[in-house]
Coordinates of C-alpha atoms in Angstrom, one line a residue:
M1 CA -6.4 13.3 -22.9
L2 CA -8.7 11.3 -20.6
K3 CA -12.1 12.8 -19.9
K4 CA -13.7 10.6 -17.3
V5 CA -12.0 7.9 -15.1
L6 CA -13.7 5.3 -12.9
V7 CA -11.7 4.6 -9.8
A8 CA -12.0 0.8 -9.1
N9 CA -11.0 1.0 -5.5
R10 CA -12.0 2.3 -2.1
G11 CA -10.5 4.0 1.0
E12 CA -7.6 6.4 1.1
I13 CA -6.2 5.4 -2.3
A14 CA -9.5 6.0 -4.1
L15 CA -9.7 9.5 -2.5
R16 CA -6.0 10.2 -3.6
I17 CA -6.9 9.3 -7.2
V18 CA -10.1 11.4 -7.1
R19 CA -8.1 14.4 -6.0
A20 CA -5.6 13.9 -8.8
L21 CA -8.4 13.7 -11.3
H22 CA -9.8 17.0 -10.0
D23 CA -6.4 18.6 -10.3
L24 CA -6.3 17.7 -14.0
G25 CA -9.9 18.6 -14.7
I26 CA -10.9 15.0 -15.4
A27 CA -14.3 13.8 -14.3
S28 CA -14.1 11.2 -11.5
V29 CA -16.4 8.2 -10.9
A30 CA -16.4 6.3 -7.7
I31 CA -17.8 2.8 -6.9
Y32 CA -18.8 1.6 -3.5
S33 CA -20.1 -1.4 -1.7
E34 CA -23.2 -1.4 0.5
V35 CA -21.0 -0.7 3.6
D36 CA -19.1 2.2 1.9
R37 CA -22.1 4.4 1.1
L38 CA -20.8 7.3 3.2
S39 CA -17.1 6.9 2.5
R40 CA -15.1 10.0 1.7
H41 CA -14.1 8.8 -1.8
V42 CA -17.8 8.4 -2.6
R43 CA -18.7 11.9 -1.4
Y44 CA -15.8 13.6 -3.1
A45 CA -16.1 12.0 -6.6
D46 CA -18.2 13.7 -9.3
E47 CA -20.3 10.5 -9.6
A48 CA -20.6 7.4 -7.5
Y49 CA -22.3 4.0 -8.1
L50 CA -23.3 1.1 -5.9
I51 CA -21.3 -1.9 -7.1
G52 CA -22.5 -4.7 -4.8
P53 CA -22.7 -6.2 -1.3
P54 CA -19.8 -5.9 1.3
E55 CA -17.9 -9.0 0.3
A56 CA -15.0 -7.9 -2.0
S57 CA -15.6 -10.8 -4.4
E58 CA -19.1 -9.4 -5.0
S59 CA -18.1 -5.7 -5.2
Y60 CA -14.5 -4.4 -5.6
L61 CA -13.4 -7.6 -7.2
N62 CA -16.4 -8.0 -9.4
A63 CA -14.7 -7.2 -12.7
E64 CA -17.8 -7.7 -14.9
R65 CA -19.9 -5.4 -12.8
I66 CA -17.2 -2.7 -12.7
L67 CA -16.8 -2.8 -16.5
D68 CA -20.6 -2.6 -16.9
V69 CA -20.7 0.6 -14.7
A70 CA -17.7 2.1 -16.5
T71 CA -19.4 1.6 -19.9
A72 CA -22.8 2.8 -18.7
C73 CA -21.5 6.0 -17.1
G74 CA -19.4 6.9 -20.1
A75 CA -15.9 6.5 -18.5
D76 CA -13.0 6.2 -20.9
A77 CA -10.5 4.7 -18.4
I78 CA -10.2 2.8 -15.2
H79 CA -7.7 3.4 -12.4
P80 CA -7.3 0.3 -10.2
G81 CA -5.3 1.9 -7.4
Y82 CA -3.5 -0.8 -5.5
G83 CA -4.8 -4.1 -4.2
F84 CA -8.0 -5.7 -5.6
L85 CA -7.6 -5.7 -9.4
A86 CA -4.5 -3.6 -9.7
E87 CA -2.2 -6.4 -10.7
N88 CA -4.8 -8.6 -12.5
A89 CA -3.7 -9.1 -16.1
D90 CA -7.0 -10.5 -17.1
F91 CA -8.8 -7.4 -15.8
A92 CA -6.4 -5.1 -17.6
E93 CA -7.0 -7.1 -20.8
A94 CA -10.8 -7.0 -20.3
C95 CA -10.6 -3.2 -20.0
E96 CA -8.8 -3.0 -23.3
D97 CA -11.3 -5.3 -24.9
A98 CA -14.1 -3.1 -23.7
G99 CA -12.5 0.0 -25.2
L100 CA -11.4 1.3 -21.8
T101 CA -7.9 2.5 -20.9
F102 CA -6.4 0.6 -18.0
I103 CA -4.3 3.0 -16.0
G104 CA -1.3 0.8 -15.3
P105 CA 1.1 -1.5 -17.1
A106 CA 0.2 -3.5 -20.2
P107 CA -1.4 -6.9 -19.5
S108 CA 1.7 -8.6 -20.9
A109 CA 3.9 -6.8 -18.4
I110 CA 1.6 -7.6 -15.5
R111 CA 1.5 -11.2 -16.4
L112 CA 5.3 -11.4 -16.9
L113 CA 6.2 -9.6 -13.6
G114 CA 3.4 -11.2 -11.6
D115 CA 5.1 -14.6 -12.0
K116 CA 7.9 -14.3 -9.5
N117 CA 10.1 -16.9 -11.3
M118 CA 9.6 -15.3 -14.7
A119 CA 10.5 -12.0 -13.2
R120 CA 13.7 -13.4 -11.6
S121 CA 14.7 -14.9 -15.0
L122 CA 14.1 -11.6 -16.7
A123 CA 16.2 -9.7 -14.1
A124 CA 19.0 -12.2 -14.5
S125 CA 18.9 -12.0 -18.3
V126 CA 19.7 -8.2 -18.1
G127 CA 22.5 -8.7 -15.6
V128 CA 20.7 -7.9 -12.3
P129 CA 21.7 -10.3 -9.5
V130 CA 18.9 -12.4 -8.1
V131 CA 18.6 -14.2 -4.7
P132 CA 19.7 -17.8 -5.1
G133 CA 16.7 -20.1 -5.4
S134 CA 14.8 -22.7 -7.3
G135 CA 12.4 -22.7 -10.2
P136 CA 8.7 -23.5 -9.6
L137 CA 8.2 -26.7 -7.7
E138 CA 6.6 -29.4 -9.9
S139 CA 5.8 -31.3 -6.7
L140 CA 6.3 -30.7 -3.0
E141 CA 8.4 -33.9 -2.8
E142 CA 11.3 -32.4 -4.7
A143 CA 11.6 -29.5 -2.1
P144 CA 13.8 -31.2 0.5
A145 CA 16.6 -31.9 -2.0
L146 CA 16.4 -28.4 -3.5
A147 CA 16.4 -26.8 0.0
R148 CA 19.6 -28.7 0.9
E149 CA 21.2 -27.5 -2.3
I150 CA 20.3 -23.9 -1.6
G151 CA 21.1 -24.1 2.1
Y152 CA 19.0 -23.4 5.2
P153 CA 17.4 -21.2 6.3
I154 CA 15.2 -20.9 3.2
A155 CA 12.1 -19.0 2.2
I156 CA 9.1 -20.7 0.6
K157 CA 7.3 -18.3 -1.7
A158 CA 4.3 -18.3 -4.0
V159 CA 5.0 -17.9 -7.7
A160 CA 1.9 -15.7 -8.0
G161 CA 2.6 -14.1 -4.6
G162 CA 2.5 -10.6 -3.3
G163 CA 1.7 -8.6 -0.2
G164 CA 3.5 -11.0 2.1
R165 CA 1.1 -13.9 1.4
G166 CA 2.2 -17.4 0.6
I167 CA 5.5 -17.0 2.4
R168 CA 7.1 -19.3 5.0
F169 CA 10.6 -19.2 6.5
V170 CA 12.2 -22.6 7.4
E171 CA 15.3 -23.1 9.4
R172 CA 15.3 -26.9 9.8
E173 CA 14.5 -29.6 7.3
E174 CA 12.0 -31.3 9.7
D175 CA 9.8 -28.2 9.6
L176 CA 9.8 -28.1 5.8
P177 CA 6.7 -30.4 5.0
R178 CA 4.3 -28.5 7.2
A179 CA 5.5 -25.1 5.9
L180 CA 5.1 -26.2 2.3
M181 CA 1.6 -27.4 3.0
L182 CA 0.6 -24.1 4.7
A183 CA 2.3 -21.9 2.1
S184 CA 0.6 -23.8 -0.8
R185 CA -2.9 -23.5 0.9
E186 CA -2.4 -19.8 1.5
A187 CA -1.2 -19.2 -2.1
E188 CA -4.1 -21.1 -3.5
A189 CA -6.6 -19.2 -1.4
A190 CA -5.0 -15.8 -2.1
F191 CA -4.1 -16.2 -5.8
S192 CA -5.9 -19.3 -7.0
D193 CA -2.4 -20.7 -7.7
G194 CA -0.6 -22.8 -5.1
T195 CA 2.6 -23.1 -7.1
L196 CA 5.7 -22.5 -4.9
Y197 CA 9.4 -21.9 -5.3
L198 CA 12.3 -21.8 -2.8
E199 CA 14.8 -18.9 -2.1
A200 CA 17.7 -18.5 0.2
Q201 CA 16.5 -16.7 3.3
M202 CA 18.9 -13.8 3.5
Q203 CA 19.4 -12.4 7.0
G204 CA 20.5 -9.0 8.2
V205 CA 19.4 -7.5 4.9
R206 CA 17.6 -4.3 4.1
H207 CA 14.5 -4.1 1.8
I208 CA 15.3 -1.3 -0.7
E209 CA 13.0 -0.4 -3.6
V210 CA 13.3 1.9 -6.5
Q211 CA 10.3 3.9 -7.8
I212 CA 10.1 4.1 -11.6
I213 CA 7.7 5.9 -14.0
A214 CA 7.6 5.0 -17.7
D215 CA 5.7 6.3 -20.7
T216 CA 4.9 4.9 -24.1
Y217 CA 7.7 6.9 -25.8
G218 CA 10.5 4.8 -24.3
N219 CA 11.2 7.0 -21.3
V220 CA 11.9 5.0 -18.1
I221 CA 12.7 7.3 -15.2
P222 CA 14.0 6.1 -11.8
L223 CA 13.0 8.4 -8.9
G224 CA 15.3 7.1 -6.2
E225 CA 15.2 4.5 -3.5
R226 CA 12.9 3.9 -0.5
E227 CA 13.9 2.1 2.7
C228 CA 11.1 -0.4 3.6
S229 CA 12.9 -2.7 6.1
I230 CA 10.5 -2.0 9.0
Q231 CA 8.0 -4.9 8.4
R232 CA 5.7 -6.9 10.6
R233 CA 4.8 -10.3 9.3
H234 CA 6.1 -9.3 5.8
Q235 CA 4.0 -6.2 5.8
K236 CA 5.7 -2.8 5.6
I237 CA 4.5 -0.4 8.3
I238 CA 7.2 2.4 8.1
E239 CA 8.9 3.6 5.0
E240 CA 11.3 6.4 4.2
M241 CA 13.2 8.1 1.4
P242 CA 16.1 8.1 1.0
S243 CA 17.9 5.3 2.8
V244 CA 20.7 6.1 5.3
V245 CA 23.0 3.5 3.7
V246 CA 22.6 4.3 0.0
G247 CA 25.2 6.7 -1.3
P248 CA 25.4 8.2 -4.8
E249 CA 27.3 5.3 -6.4
L250 CA 25.0 2.6 -5.0
R251 CA 22.0 4.8 -5.9
R252 CA 23.1 5.0 -9.5
A253 CA 23.6 1.2 -9.6
L254 CA 20.2 0.5 -8.2
N255 CA 18.5 3.0 -10.5
R256 CA 20.2 1.5 -13.6
A257 CA 19.2 -2.0 -12.5
A258 CA 15.6 -1.0 -12.0
V259 CA 15.5 0.7 -15.5
R260 CA 17.0 -2.4 -17.2
V261 CA 14.3 -4.6 -15.7
A262 CA 11.5 -2.2 -16.6
R263 CA 12.7 -1.9 -20.2
A264 CA 13.1 -5.6 -20.6
A265 CA 9.5 -6.0 -19.4
G266 CA 8.1 -3.3 -21.7
Y267 CA 6.9 -1.4 -18.7
R268 CA 4.7 1.7 -18.7
S269 CA 3.1 3.7 -15.8
A270 CA 4.3 3.8 -12.2
G271 CA 5.9 0.7 -10.6
T272 CA 8.5 -0.4 -8.1
V273 CA 11.5 -2.6 -8.5
E274 CA 12.4 -4.2 -5.2
F275 CA 15.8 -5.4 -3.9
L276 CA 17.5 -6.9 -0.9
L277 CA 20.7 -5.1 0.2
T278 CA 23.4 -6.8 2.3
E279 CA 25.7 -5.0 4.8
D280 CA 28.5 -5.0 2.3
E281 CA 26.2 -3.2 -0.3
R282 CA 25.6 -6.2 -2.5
Y283 CA 22.0 -6.0 -3.9
Y284 CA 19.7 -8.7 -5.2
F285 CA 16.6 -8.4 -7.2
L286 CA 13.5 -9.4 -5.3
E287 CA 10.4 -8.6 -7.4
V288 CA 8.5 -5.9 -9.3
N289 CA 5.3 -4.4 -8.0
A290 CA 3.5 -3.5 -11.2
R291 CA 1.3 -0.8 -9.7
L292 CA 1.3 2.3 -7.5
Q293 CA 2.7 1.6 -4.0
V294 CA 1.1 2.4 -0.7
E295 CA 4.4 4.3 0.2
H296 CA 4.5 6.5 -2.9
P297 CA 4.0 9.7 -0.8
V298 CA 7.6 9.7 0.5
T299 CA 8.8 9.8 -3.1
E300 CA 6.5 12.6 -4.0
M301 CA 7.5 14.7 -0.9
T302 CA 11.2 14.4 -1.6
T303 CA 11.1 14.8 -5.4
G304 CA 8.2 17.0 -6.0
V305 CA 6.7 14.6 -8.5
D306 CA 3.0 13.7 -8.5
L307 CA 3.0 10.0 -9.4
V308 CA -0.8 9.6 -9.7
K309 CA -1.0 12.7 -12.0
D310 CA 1.8 11.2 -14.1
Q311 CA 0.1 7.9 -14.3
L312 CA -3.0 9.7 -15.7
L313 CA -1.1 11.7 -18.2
V314 CA 0.9 8.7 -19.4
A315 CA -2.3 6.7 -19.8
G316 CA -3.8 9.6 -21.8
G317 CA -0.9 9.5 -24.3
S318 CA 1.3 12.2 -23.0
E319 CA 5.1 12.0 -22.8
L320 CA 6.7 12.5 -19.4
A321 CA 7.7 16.2 -19.1
Y322 CA 10.9 15.5 -17.2
D323 CA 13.8 13.1 -17.1
E324 CA 16.1 11.8 -14.5
G325 CA 18.5 14.8 -14.8
D326 CA 15.6 17.2 -13.9
L327 CA 14.9 15.6 -10.5
L328 CA 16.3 17.2 -7.4
T329 CA 15.7 15.2 -4.3
R330 CA 15.3 17.4 -1.3
G331 CA 15.2 16.5 2.4
W332 CA 13.8 13.3 4.0
A333 CA 10.4 11.8 4.3
I334 CA 9.1 9.0 6.6
E335 CA 5.6 7.4 6.2
S336 CA 3.7 5.4 8.8
R337 CA 0.6 3.3 8.2
I338 CA -2.2 3.6 10.7
V339 CA -4.2 0.3 10.7
A340 CA -7.2 -0.9 12.7
E341 CA -5.4 -3.5 14.7
D342 CA -5.0 -3.9 18.5
P343 CA -1.2 -4.2 19.3
Q344 CA -2.1 -4.9 22.9
N345 CA -4.2 -7.9 21.9
G346 CA -2.0 -9.8 19.5
F347 CA -2.6 -7.3 16.7
L348 CA -6.1 -8.7 16.2
P349 CA -8.2 -6.7 13.7
S350 CA -10.4 -4.1 15.3
V351 CA -13.8 -3.4 13.9
G352 CA -16.6 -1.1 14.9
R353 CA -17.7 2.5 14.6
V354 CA -15.2 5.4 14.6
V355 CA -17.0 7.9 16.9
F356 CA -14.4 10.5 16.6
S357 CA -11.2 11.1 14.6
R358 CA -8.7 13.9 14.3
E359 CA -6.0 14.1 11.7
P360 CA -2.7 15.8 12.4
A361 CA -1.5 18.9 10.6
G362 CA 1.4 21.4 10.7
P363 CA 4.6 22.0 8.8
G364 CA 5.9 19.0 6.8
V365 CA 2.9 16.7 7.5
R366 CA 0.8 15.0 4.9
V367 CA -2.2 12.8 5.6
E368 CA -4.0 10.4 3.3
S369 CA -7.0 9.0 5.1
C370 CA -10.4 7.4 4.8
L371 CA -11.3 8.3 8.4
H372 CA -14.4 10.2 9.2
D373 CA -16.6 10.4 12.3
G374 CA -19.3 7.7 12.1
M375 CA -17.2 5.5 9.8
E376 CA -17.8 1.7 10.1
V377 CA -14.6 -0.3 10.2
T378 CA -15.6 -3.7 8.8
P379 CA -13.9 -7.1 8.5
Y380 CA -14.4 -7.1 4.7
Y381 CA -11.3 -5.1 3.6
D382 CA -7.7 -4.2 4.4
S383 CA -7.3 -2.6 7.8
L384 CA -5.5 0.5 6.5
L385 CA -7.1 3.6 7.9
A386 CA -4.6 6.3 7.1
K387 CA -1.1 7.1 6.1
V388 CA 0.8 9.9 7.9
T389 CA 3.9 11.1 6.3
A390 CA 6.4 13.7 7.6
W391 CA 9.0 15.6 5.6
G392 CA 12.0 17.3 7.1
T393 CA 15.3 18.8 6.1
D394 CA 17.0 15.7 7.3
R395 CA 16.0 12.3 8.8
E396 CA 15.9 13.5 12.4
D397 CA 13.7 16.4 11.4
A398 CA 11.3 14.1 9.6
R399 CA 11.3 11.6 12.5
T400 CA 10.5 14.2 15.1
R401 CA 7.7 15.7 13.0
L402 CA 6.2 12.3 12.4
I403 CA 6.2 11.6 16.1
R404 CA 4.5 14.9 16.7
A405 CA 1.9 14.1 14.0
L406 CA 1.1 10.6 15.4
R407 CA 0.7 12.1 18.9
E408 CA -1.8 14.6 17.5
S409 CA -3.8 11.8 15.7
R410 CA -6.9 10.5 17.4
V411 CA -9.1 7.6 16.5
V412 CA -11.9 6.8 19.0
G413 CA -14.1 3.7 18.7
V414 CA -11.5 1.2 17.2
A415 CA -8.0 0.3 18.3
T416 CA -5.1 1.3 16.1
N417 CA -1.4 0.7 15.9
I418 CA -0.4 4.3 16.7
P419 CA 1.2 3.5 20.1
Y420 CA 3.2 0.7 18.4
L421 CA 4.4 3.1 15.7
L422 CA 5.5 5.6 18.3
E423 CA 7.5 3.0 20.2
I424 CA 9.3 2.0 17.0
L425 CA 10.2 5.6 16.0
E426 CA 11.8 6.2 19.4
L427 CA 13.9 3.1 19.5
P428 CA 17.6 4.0 19.6
A429 CA 18.3 1.6 16.8
F430 CA 15.7 3.3 14.6
V431 CA 17.0 6.7 15.5
E432 CA 20.5 5.6 14.4
G433 CA 19.2 4.0 11.2
R434 CA 20.3 0.5 12.1
L435 CA 17.5 -1.2 10.2
D436 CA 16.9 -4.6 8.5
T437 CA 14.0 -6.8 7.7
D438 CA 14.3 -8.6 11.1
F439 CA 14.2 -5.4 13.0
L440 CA 10.8 -5.9 14.7
D441 CA 11.5 -9.5 15.5
R442 CA 14.8 -8.6 17.1
H443 CA 13.5 -5.7 19.2
Q444 CA 10.2 -7.1 20.3
V445 CA 8.5 -3.7 20.4
E446 CA 5.7 -3.4 23.0
A447 CA 3.0 -0.8 22.4
R448 CA 2.5 1.1 25.6
Q449 CA -0.7 3.3 25.9
S450 CA -0.3 6.3 28.0
E451 CA -3.2 7.2 30.3
E452 CA -3.7 10.7 28.9
P453 CA -5.0 9.7 25.4
L454 CA -7.2 7.1 27.1
R455 CA -8.8 9.8 29.4
E456 CA -9.2 12.0 26.4
A457 CA -10.8 9.3 24.3
A458 CA -13.2 8.4 27.2
A459 CA -14.2 12.0 27.5
I460 CA -14.8 12.4 23.8
A461 CA -16.9 9.2 23.7
A462 CA -19.0 10.3 26.7
L463 CA -19.6 13.7 25.1
L464 CA -20.6 12.2 21.8
T465 CA -22.9 9.7 23.6
L466 CA -24.6 12.5 25.5
S467 CA -24.9 14.5 22.3
G468 CA -26.5 11.6 20.5
E469 CA -29.0 11.0 23.3
S470 CA -30.1 14.6 23.4
R471 CA -30.8 14.5 19.6
A472 CA -32.3 11.0 19.6
P473 CA -35.6 10.9 17.7
A474 CA -38.8 9.7 19.3
A475 CA -39.5 6.0 19.3
D476 CA -42.1 6.3 16.6
A477 CA -40.0 8.6 14.3
G478 CA -39.9 5.8 11.7
E479 CA -36.9 4.4 9.8
R480 CA -33.5 5.8 9.8
R481 CA -32.9 8.6 7.2
T482 CA -31.0 7.4 4.2
A483 CA -31.4 10.5 1.9
P484 CA -29.2 13.5 2.5
S485 CA -30.6 16.8 3.7
A486 CA -30.7 19.7 1.3
W487 CA -27.7 21.5 2.8
R488 CA -25.6 18.3 2.7
Q489 CA -26.4 17.8 -1.0
R490 CA -25.3 21.4 -1.7
A491 CA -22.2 21.0 0.4
M492 CA -21.0 17.6 -0.9
G493 CA -22.2 17.8 -4.5
R494 CA -23.9 14.9 -6.2
W495 CA -25.0 12.0 -3.9
P496 CA -24.2 8.4 -4.6
R497 CA -26.3 6.6 -7.1
S498 CA -26.9 3.1 -8.2
I499 CA -26.9 2.0 -11.8

């Protein structure tokens, strides 16, 4: 059993992991950059340590520093969350070399599945259909002939890709050279590997993924499918479980395919096997995300499973306490991602101070958030602020609850995509479940902001400004307080430390 775990992440996922650790009675250790001193995951953890300056490369991606902190504080394991170092095989290997348990797949599995072409070959070797495509391009000059062989439109993808980066879609051969150059540059910048491959660009398809959890005793359990077709610029923004088009027979086929791929990779921990699904119910392997997914709450709310808790137990040497036959999926869940972007200004990132925030509540609503009043939204990290998930007895029940929850949500000080999410959820095509990966391009959703929330936000901001002025210290009051008051120390527990 694990005794102390360092969480090598930030934001809502770090807080989610800290809470799971508390549920299991395991000591939690947070790390934070200089701009994250007051973050919720820092305040909720049992211990917290300054890891570096704001830049991710100097803090949350600083593997050597993270390992030093983990060793010095007596942690016996590291949970990477998602993003940052979660799918970095070298980091997982370094953890093992330092005598620390990496809470995730084995380095060999991460390395195998992180190479998109190797993952495709693995899937094909166990009888899982793959999207027609090429192997890694040895040179960009060979791409035109391969593209003609595959047939336009094509997708250019990074071999080491993920998160929608390093992808370009091309419909005409004359556009291919520029797209190759841009995709290679983006892949090199994101993954330090500009190697590309080509795939047929399948249109009118759904993005369906199967959640799995595996232990070290040979148990690989599929937990059903998620519908992730609502994507903007290859980034998922609304996910749901189950999918309206997946019936019992297709679900069994997808589950079996996911298990075969996971077994062939020697997989352990939580992971996701992703597929493209055509209108005539043909499925094709896309990739494996060898980590916890942002959208894991919809699986937890419909199955009753705690994926983070299971990750921790598996990493501690326990066998999974259930199998596929024990799972009873109930109801429907839909998740929406609230991000600091301005949909009325070309979705430009929105940075600044959150002067007021309010999270929704009520029956069937779950919120995972890093929001707090006074929070600084910076340009250094991902723009995700919160995930709001609604459960209902059926899809329409879940949808209406999610709309209610998003209308209750308030974030004053930075722009968010909440109005955009509401517009999507109320589109007739969404209500009817007519989804595919081109949904947002086809419907051209416009985020309309009603006047009432704007008036409310202005009133809140004015009130907070007046309140701040009435409490403002005298001009000679000295430097800003950095140490907590006695009551705050008592209320929040141990204060962040440096090491």
